[in-house]
Short mmCIF file of C-alpha atoms in Angstrom, two decimals:
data_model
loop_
_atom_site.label_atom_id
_atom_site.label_comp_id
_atom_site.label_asym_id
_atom_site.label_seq_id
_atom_site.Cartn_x
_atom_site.Cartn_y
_atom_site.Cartn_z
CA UNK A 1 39.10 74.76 32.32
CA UNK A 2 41.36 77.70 33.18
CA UNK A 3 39.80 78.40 36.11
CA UNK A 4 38.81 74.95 37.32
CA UNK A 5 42.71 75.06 37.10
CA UNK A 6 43.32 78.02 39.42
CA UNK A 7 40.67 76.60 41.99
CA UNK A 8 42.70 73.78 42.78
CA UNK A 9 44.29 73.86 45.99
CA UNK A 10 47.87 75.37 45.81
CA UNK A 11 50.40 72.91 45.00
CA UNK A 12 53.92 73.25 44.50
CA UNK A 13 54.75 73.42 40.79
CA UNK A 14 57.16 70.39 41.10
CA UNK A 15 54.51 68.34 42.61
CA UNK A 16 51.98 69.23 39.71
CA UNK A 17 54.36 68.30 36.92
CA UNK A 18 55.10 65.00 38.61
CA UNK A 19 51.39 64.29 38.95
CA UNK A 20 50.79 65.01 34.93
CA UNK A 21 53.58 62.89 33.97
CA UNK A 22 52.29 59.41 35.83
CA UNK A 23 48.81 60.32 34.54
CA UNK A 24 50.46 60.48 30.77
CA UNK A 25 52.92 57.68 31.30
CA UNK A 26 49.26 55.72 31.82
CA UNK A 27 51.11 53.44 34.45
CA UNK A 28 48.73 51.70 36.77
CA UNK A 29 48.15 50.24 40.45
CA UNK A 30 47.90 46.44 40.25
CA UNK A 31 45.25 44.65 39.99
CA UNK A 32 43.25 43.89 43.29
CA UNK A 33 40.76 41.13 42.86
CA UNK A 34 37.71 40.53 44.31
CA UNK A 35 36.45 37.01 46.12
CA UNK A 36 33.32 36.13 44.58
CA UNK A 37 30.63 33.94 46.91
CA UNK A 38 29.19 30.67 45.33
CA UNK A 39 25.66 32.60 44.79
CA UNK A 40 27.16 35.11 43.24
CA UNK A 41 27.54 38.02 45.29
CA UNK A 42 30.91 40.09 46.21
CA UNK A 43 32.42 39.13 49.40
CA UNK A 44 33.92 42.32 50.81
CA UNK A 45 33.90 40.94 54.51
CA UNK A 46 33.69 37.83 56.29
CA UNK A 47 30.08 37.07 57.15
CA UNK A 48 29.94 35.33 60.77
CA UNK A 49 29.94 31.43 60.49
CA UNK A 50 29.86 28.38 63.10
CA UNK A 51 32.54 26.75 61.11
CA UNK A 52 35.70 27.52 60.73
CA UNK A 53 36.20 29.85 57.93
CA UNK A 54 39.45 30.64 55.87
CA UNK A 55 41.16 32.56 53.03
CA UNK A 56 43.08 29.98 50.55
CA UNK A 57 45.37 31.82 47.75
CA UNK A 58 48.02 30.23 45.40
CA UNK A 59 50.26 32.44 42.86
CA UNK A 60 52.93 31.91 41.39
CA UNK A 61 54.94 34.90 41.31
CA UNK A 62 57.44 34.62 38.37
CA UNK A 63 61.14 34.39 39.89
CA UNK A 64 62.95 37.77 39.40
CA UNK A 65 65.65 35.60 37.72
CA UNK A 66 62.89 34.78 34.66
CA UNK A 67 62.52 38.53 34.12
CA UNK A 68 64.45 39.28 31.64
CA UNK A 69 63.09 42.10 28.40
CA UNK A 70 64.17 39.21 25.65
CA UNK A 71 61.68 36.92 27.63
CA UNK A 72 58.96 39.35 27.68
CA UNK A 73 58.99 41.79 25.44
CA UNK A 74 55.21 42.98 24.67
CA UNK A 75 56.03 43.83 28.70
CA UNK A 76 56.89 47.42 29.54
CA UNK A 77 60.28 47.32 30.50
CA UNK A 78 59.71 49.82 33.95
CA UNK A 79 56.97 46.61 35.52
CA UNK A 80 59.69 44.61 34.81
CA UNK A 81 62.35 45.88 37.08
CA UNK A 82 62.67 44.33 40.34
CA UNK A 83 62.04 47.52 42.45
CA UNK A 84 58.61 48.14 41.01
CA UNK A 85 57.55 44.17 40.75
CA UNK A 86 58.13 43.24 44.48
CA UNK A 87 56.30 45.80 45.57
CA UNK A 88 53.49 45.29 43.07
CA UNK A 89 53.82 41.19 43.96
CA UNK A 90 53.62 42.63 48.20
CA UNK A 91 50.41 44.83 47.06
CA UNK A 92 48.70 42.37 45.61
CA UNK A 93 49.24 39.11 48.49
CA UNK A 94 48.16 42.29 50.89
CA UNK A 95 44.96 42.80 49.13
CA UNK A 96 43.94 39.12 49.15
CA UNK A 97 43.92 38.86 53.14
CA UNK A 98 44.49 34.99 52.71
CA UNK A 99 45.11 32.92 55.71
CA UNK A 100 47.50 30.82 53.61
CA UNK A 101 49.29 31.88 50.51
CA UNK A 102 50.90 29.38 48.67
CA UNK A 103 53.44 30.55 46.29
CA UNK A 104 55.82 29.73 43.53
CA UNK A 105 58.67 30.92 42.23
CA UNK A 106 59.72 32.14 45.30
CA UNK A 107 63.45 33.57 44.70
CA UNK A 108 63.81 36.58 46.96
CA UNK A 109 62.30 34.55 49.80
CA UNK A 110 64.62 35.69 52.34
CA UNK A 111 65.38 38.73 51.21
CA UNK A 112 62.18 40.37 50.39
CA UNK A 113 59.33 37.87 51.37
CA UNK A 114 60.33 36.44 54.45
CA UNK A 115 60.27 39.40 56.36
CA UNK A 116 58.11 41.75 54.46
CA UNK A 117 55.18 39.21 54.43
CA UNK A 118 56.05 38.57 59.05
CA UNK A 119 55.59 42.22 59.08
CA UNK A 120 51.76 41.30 57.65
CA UNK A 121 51.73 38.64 60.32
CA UNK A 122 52.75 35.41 57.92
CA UNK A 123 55.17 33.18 59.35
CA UNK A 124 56.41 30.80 56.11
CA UNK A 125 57.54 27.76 55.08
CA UNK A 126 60.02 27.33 51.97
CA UNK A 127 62.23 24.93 49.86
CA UNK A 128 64.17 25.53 47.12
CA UNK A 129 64.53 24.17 44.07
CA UNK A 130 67.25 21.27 43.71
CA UNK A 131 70.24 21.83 42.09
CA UNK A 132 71.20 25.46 40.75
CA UNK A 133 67.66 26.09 40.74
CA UNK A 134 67.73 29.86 42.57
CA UNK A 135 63.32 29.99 43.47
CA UNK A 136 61.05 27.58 45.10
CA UNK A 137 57.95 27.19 46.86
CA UNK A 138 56.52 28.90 50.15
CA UNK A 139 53.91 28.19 52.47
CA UNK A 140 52.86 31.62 54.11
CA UNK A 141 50.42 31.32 57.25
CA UNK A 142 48.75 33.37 59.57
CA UNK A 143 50.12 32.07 62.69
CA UNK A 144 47.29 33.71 64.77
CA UNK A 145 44.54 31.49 63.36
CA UNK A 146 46.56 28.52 62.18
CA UNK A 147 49.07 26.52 63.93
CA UNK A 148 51.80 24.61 62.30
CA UNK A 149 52.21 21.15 63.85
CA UNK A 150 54.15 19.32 61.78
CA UNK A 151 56.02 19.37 57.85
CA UNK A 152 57.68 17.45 55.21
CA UNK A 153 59.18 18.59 51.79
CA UNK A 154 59.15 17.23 48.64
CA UNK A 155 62.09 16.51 45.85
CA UNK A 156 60.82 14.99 42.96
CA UNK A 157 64.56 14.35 41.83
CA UNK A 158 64.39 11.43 44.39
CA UNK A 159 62.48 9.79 41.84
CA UNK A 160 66.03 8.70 40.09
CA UNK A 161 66.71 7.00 43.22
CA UNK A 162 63.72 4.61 43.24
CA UNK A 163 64.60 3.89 39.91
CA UNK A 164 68.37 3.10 40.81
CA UNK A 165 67.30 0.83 43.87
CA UNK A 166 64.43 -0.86 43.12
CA UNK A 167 64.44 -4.08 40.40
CA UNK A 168 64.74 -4.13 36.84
CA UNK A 169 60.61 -4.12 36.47
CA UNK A 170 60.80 -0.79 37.97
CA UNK A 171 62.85 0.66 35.38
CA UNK A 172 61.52 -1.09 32.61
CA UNK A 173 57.98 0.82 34.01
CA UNK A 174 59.81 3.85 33.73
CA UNK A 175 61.45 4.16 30.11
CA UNK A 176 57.96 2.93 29.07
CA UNK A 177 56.80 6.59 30.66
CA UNK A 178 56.68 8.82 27.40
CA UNK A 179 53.10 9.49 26.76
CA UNK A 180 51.55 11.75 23.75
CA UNK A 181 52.01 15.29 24.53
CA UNK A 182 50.13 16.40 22.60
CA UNK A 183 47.51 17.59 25.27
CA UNK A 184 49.46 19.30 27.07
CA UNK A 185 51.18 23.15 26.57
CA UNK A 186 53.19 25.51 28.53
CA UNK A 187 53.87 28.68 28.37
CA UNK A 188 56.65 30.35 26.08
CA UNK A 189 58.47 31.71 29.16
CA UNK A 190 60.12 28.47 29.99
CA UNK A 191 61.17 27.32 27.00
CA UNK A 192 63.90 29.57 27.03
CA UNK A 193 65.30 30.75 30.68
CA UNK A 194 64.24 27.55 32.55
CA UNK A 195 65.43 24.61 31.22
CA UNK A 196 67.54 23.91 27.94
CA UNK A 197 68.06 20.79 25.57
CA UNK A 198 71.90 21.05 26.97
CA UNK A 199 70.44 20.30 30.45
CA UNK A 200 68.05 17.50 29.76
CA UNK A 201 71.22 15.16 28.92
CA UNK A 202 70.04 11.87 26.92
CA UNK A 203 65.99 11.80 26.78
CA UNK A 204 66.66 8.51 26.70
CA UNK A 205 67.83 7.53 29.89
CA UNK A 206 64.72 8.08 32.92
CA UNK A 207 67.05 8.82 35.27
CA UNK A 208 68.07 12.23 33.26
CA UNK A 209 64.40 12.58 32.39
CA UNK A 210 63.31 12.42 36.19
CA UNK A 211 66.05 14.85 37.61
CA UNK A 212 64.23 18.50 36.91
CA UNK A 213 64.84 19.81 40.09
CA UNK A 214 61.13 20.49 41.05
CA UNK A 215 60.31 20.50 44.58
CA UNK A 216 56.89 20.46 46.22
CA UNK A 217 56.46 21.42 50.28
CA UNK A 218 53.41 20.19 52.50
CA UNK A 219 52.51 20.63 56.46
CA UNK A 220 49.35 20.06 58.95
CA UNK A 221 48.21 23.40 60.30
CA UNK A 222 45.41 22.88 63.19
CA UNK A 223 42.77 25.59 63.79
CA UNK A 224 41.58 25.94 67.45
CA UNK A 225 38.98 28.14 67.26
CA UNK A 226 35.71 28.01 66.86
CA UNK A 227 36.59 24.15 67.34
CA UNK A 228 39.99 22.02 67.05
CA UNK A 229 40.13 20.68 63.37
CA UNK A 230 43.70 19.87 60.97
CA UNK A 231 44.57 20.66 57.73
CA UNK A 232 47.01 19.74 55.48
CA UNK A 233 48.08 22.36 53.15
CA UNK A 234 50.80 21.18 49.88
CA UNK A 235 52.35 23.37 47.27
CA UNK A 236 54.46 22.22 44.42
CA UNK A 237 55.72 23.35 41.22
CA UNK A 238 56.01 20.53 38.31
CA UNK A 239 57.79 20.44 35.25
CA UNK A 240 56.84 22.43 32.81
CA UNK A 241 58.13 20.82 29.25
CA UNK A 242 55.11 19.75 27.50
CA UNK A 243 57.20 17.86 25.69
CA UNK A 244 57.88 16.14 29.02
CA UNK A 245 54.46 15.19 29.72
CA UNK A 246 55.42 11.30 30.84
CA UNK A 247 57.77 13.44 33.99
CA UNK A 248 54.88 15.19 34.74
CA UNK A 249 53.26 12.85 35.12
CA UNK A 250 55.60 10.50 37.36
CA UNK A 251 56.04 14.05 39.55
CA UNK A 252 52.26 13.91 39.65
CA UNK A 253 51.75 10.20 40.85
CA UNK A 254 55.28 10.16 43.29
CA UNK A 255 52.97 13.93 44.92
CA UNK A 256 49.68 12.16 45.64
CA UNK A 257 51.96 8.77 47.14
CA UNK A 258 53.55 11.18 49.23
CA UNK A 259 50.36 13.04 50.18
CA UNK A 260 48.78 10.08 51.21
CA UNK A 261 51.25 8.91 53.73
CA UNK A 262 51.55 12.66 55.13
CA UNK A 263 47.60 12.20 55.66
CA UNK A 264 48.10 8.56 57.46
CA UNK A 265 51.14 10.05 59.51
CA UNK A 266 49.07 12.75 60.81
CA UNK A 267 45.84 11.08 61.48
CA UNK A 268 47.20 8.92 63.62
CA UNK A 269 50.17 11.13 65.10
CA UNK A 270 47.06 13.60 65.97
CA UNK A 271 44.31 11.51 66.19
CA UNK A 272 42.49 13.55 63.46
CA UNK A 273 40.52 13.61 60.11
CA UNK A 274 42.68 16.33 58.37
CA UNK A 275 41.28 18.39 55.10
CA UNK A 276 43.59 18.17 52.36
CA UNK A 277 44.30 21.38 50.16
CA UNK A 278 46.71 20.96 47.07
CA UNK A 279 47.54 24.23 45.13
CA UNK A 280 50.55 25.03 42.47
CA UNK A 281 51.37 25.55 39.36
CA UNK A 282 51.22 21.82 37.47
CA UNK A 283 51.53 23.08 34.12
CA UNK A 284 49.01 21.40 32.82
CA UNK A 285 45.83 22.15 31.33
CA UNK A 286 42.56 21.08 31.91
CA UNK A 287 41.81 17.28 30.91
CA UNK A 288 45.27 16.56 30.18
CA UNK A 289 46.12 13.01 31.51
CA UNK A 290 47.81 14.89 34.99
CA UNK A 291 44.90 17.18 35.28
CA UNK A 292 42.92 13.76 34.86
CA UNK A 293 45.28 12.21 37.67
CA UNK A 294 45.06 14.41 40.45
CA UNK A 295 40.88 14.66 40.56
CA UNK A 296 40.61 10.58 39.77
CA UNK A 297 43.94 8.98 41.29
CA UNK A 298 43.61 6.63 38.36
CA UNK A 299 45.99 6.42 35.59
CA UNK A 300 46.78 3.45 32.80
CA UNK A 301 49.92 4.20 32.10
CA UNK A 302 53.25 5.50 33.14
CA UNK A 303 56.13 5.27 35.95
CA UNK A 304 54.60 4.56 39.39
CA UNK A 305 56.90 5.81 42.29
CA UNK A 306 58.94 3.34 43.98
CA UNK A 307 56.87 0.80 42.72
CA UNK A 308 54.26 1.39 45.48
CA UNK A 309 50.69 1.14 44.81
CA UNK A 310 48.66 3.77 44.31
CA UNK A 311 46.78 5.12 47.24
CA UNK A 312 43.40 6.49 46.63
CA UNK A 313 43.30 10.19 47.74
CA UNK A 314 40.31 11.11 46.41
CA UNK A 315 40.52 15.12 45.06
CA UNK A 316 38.13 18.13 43.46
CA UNK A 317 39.49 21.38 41.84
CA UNK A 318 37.54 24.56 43.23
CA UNK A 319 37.07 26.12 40.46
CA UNK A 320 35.94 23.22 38.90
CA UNK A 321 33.36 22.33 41.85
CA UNK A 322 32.04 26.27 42.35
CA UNK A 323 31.69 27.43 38.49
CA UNK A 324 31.51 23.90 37.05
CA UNK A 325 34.64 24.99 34.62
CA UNK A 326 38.23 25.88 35.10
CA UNK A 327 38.77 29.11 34.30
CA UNK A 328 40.38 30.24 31.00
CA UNK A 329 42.87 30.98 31.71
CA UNK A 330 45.41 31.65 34.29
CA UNK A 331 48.29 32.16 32.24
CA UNK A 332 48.69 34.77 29.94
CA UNK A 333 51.61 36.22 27.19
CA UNK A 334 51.29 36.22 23.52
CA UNK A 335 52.90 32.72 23.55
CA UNK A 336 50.34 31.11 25.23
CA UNK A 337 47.06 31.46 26.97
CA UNK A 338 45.74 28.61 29.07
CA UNK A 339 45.04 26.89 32.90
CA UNK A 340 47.92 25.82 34.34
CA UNK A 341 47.61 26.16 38.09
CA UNK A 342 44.75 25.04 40.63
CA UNK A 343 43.79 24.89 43.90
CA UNK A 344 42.67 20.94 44.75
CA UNK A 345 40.78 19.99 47.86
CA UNK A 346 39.59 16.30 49.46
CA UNK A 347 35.99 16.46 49.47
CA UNK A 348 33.84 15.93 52.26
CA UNK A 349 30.44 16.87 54.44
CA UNK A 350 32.98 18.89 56.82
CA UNK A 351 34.87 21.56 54.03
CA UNK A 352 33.45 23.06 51.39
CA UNK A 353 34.61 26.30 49.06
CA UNK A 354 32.05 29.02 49.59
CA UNK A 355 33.91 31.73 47.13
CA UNK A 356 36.62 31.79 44.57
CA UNK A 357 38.39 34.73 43.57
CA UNK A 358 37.73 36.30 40.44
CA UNK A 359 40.38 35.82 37.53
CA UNK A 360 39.23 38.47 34.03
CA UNK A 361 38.42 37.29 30.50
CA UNK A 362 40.50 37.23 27.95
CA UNK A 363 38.70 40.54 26.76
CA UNK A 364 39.56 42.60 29.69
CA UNK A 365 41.65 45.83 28.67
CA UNK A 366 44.49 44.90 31.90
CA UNK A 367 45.72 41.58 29.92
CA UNK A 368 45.77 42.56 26.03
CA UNK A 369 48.60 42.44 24.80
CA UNK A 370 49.89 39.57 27.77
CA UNK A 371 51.26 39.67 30.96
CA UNK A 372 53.34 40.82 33.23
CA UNK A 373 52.19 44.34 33.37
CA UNK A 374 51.32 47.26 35.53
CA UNK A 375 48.14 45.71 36.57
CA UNK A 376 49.30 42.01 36.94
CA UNK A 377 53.30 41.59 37.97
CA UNK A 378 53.60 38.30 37.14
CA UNK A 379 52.47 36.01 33.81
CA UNK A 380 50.03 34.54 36.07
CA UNK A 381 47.05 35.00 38.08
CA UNK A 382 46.27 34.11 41.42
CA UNK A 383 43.69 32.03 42.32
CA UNK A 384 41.59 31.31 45.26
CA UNK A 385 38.62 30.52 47.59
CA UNK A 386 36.86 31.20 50.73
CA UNK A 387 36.39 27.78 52.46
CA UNK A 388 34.12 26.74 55.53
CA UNK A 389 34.66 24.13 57.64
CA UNK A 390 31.61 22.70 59.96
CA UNK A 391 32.11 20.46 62.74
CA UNK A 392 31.37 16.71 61.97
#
């Protein structure tokens, strides 16, 4: 040992000491996931296709102004710090080489993401949350394969408005909206620094239940290479009360109403069949009548935005459609351990997910004990796929 010591290369002795106290302090690079193909094999490079082919990531990020020690404590203190996180988050969206990152929580966006993420060749997108509300959600593209042709953004607190301006049946619809909640869970996190009973105002009234300040952001990208071919790419953030469940819902139904009329604008502004991709966090789990929603467009109950009908915009989940599950998780603190976010697409013969990336089991040593950590900055995970587009 002593003279495996003395046959190192000489280093100064302020160098050594600094190199034994990050191996004792056990602190860790984050976690870089892997993109695992449909059959099963690791995807370290992009095999050569006819179709168009494309990296899809969403994460949220947790908003800097949600870290706080009383909010996480089984989380080392040092990950928590903004200094160390942001360039943990920037490590991590690196690693994933994504064509489009979708991200929420967004609250440093133009001082830290915006320009730190151009530098990696992303121009963005980005609205902020109504109100106070200091993060949001970005859209972050590589402009050299995609071209953005044409956006809209999303408020869900216009939702009080339909309900102020359309007839009394409309608002009798929507203070019928509170639906058993007793599917659906959230985690701990935003129970506290989110959202408190002193905001919510009377639970009574819809147009105080509707007005959460959540904000969703969509816009048609079109790839010219190896053939022309549009997609339309959304992001959103809904409430997260599961308490709530009958606003998550409306949110839900007023996203896929506005979805579907961004699709008809740009098929026939552009003359196109776009692919739809809808990621976020909906805070919902897995079956849960918004879950349910989004892959059926079908619902029995609750408020239906502006009175329209529904328009069918038929949906899968990829994770869903490449390991026939969700995964188990995507959320993860000693509060609460479950699927909240997911990456939607429109099926058809022309797209199809050909990977997803690989999210660990509840088992694995770099979650015990919940997240954030050194391995994973934020309480989530990121999700993802590989997708291939053919020509039709």
């Amino acid at each position: 040992m002593l003279a495996a010591f003395f046959s190192l290369p000489q280093l100064p002795l302020r160098a050594i000491t600094r190199n034994i106290v990050r191996n004792m302090s056990g602190v860790q690079a984050p976690k870089h996931p892997k993109f695992i193909s449909v059959e099963g094999a690791d995807i370290y490079s992009r095999s050569k296709s006819d179709g168009i082919r494309f990296r899809f990531v969403s994460y949220n990020i947790l908003a800097q102004v949600y870290v706080k020690s009383s909010f996480f404590p089984h989380s080392p203190s040092s990950c928590l710090r903004w200094k160390a996180r942001s360039q943990a988050i920037l490590a991590v969206l690196k690693s994933l080489e994504a064509d489009f990152l979708c991200l929420q929580e967004v609250d440093e966006y133009d001082s830290f993401y915006k320009g730190n993420l151009e530098r990696c060749g992303y121009s963005s997108l980005y609205i902020q949350r109504s109100g106070q509300k200091r993060d949001g959600c970005g859209i972050f593209f590589k402009h050299e394969n995609a071209e953005l042709i044409i956006e809209d953004r999303i408020e869900y607190n216009d939702l009080v408005n339909s309900i102020q301006d359309d007839d009394c049946s409309c608002e009798k619809k929507s203070e019928n909206v509170v639906t058993s909640a007793s599917h659906d869970v959230e985690s701990n996190k935003g129970s506290s620094p989110k959202t408190t009973l002193a905001d919510r105002g009377d639970p009574n009234d819809p147009r105080v239940r509707l007005k959460r300040d959540c904000v969703g952001i969509m816009a048609a990208f079109r790839f010219k290479k190896p053939f022309h071919h549009v997609v339309i790419v959304a992001n959103t953030h809904l409430y997260w009360d599961p308490e709530w469940a009958d606003v998550k819902l409306a949110q839900a139904k007023y996203l896929l109403s506005r979805l579907a009329r961004f699709k008809t604008l740009v098929s026939e502004k552009f003359e196109c069949t776009p692919s739809i991709l809808l990621a976020g966090d909906f805070n919902s789990t897995p079956g849960d009548k918004v879950y349910q929603y989004l892959i059926s467009g079908k619902s029995s109950s609750g408020f239906s935005p502006e009175c329209l009908e529904e328009l069918p915009l038929p949906l899968s989940s990829v994770y869903a459609t490449t390991l026939g599950r969700e995964p188990s998780f995507t959320n993860f603190t000693p509060g609460f351990t479950g699927t909240l976010d997911y990456i939607f697409f429109s099926p058809s013969d022309s797209i199809r997910p050909i990977s997803f990336l690989e999210l660990p089991e509840s088992e694995c040593p770099e979650v015990i004990g919940g997240l954030p950590n050194f391995s994973y900055p934020s309480d989530h995970l990121p999700i993802g796929a590989d997708f291939d587009i053919t020509m039709e």
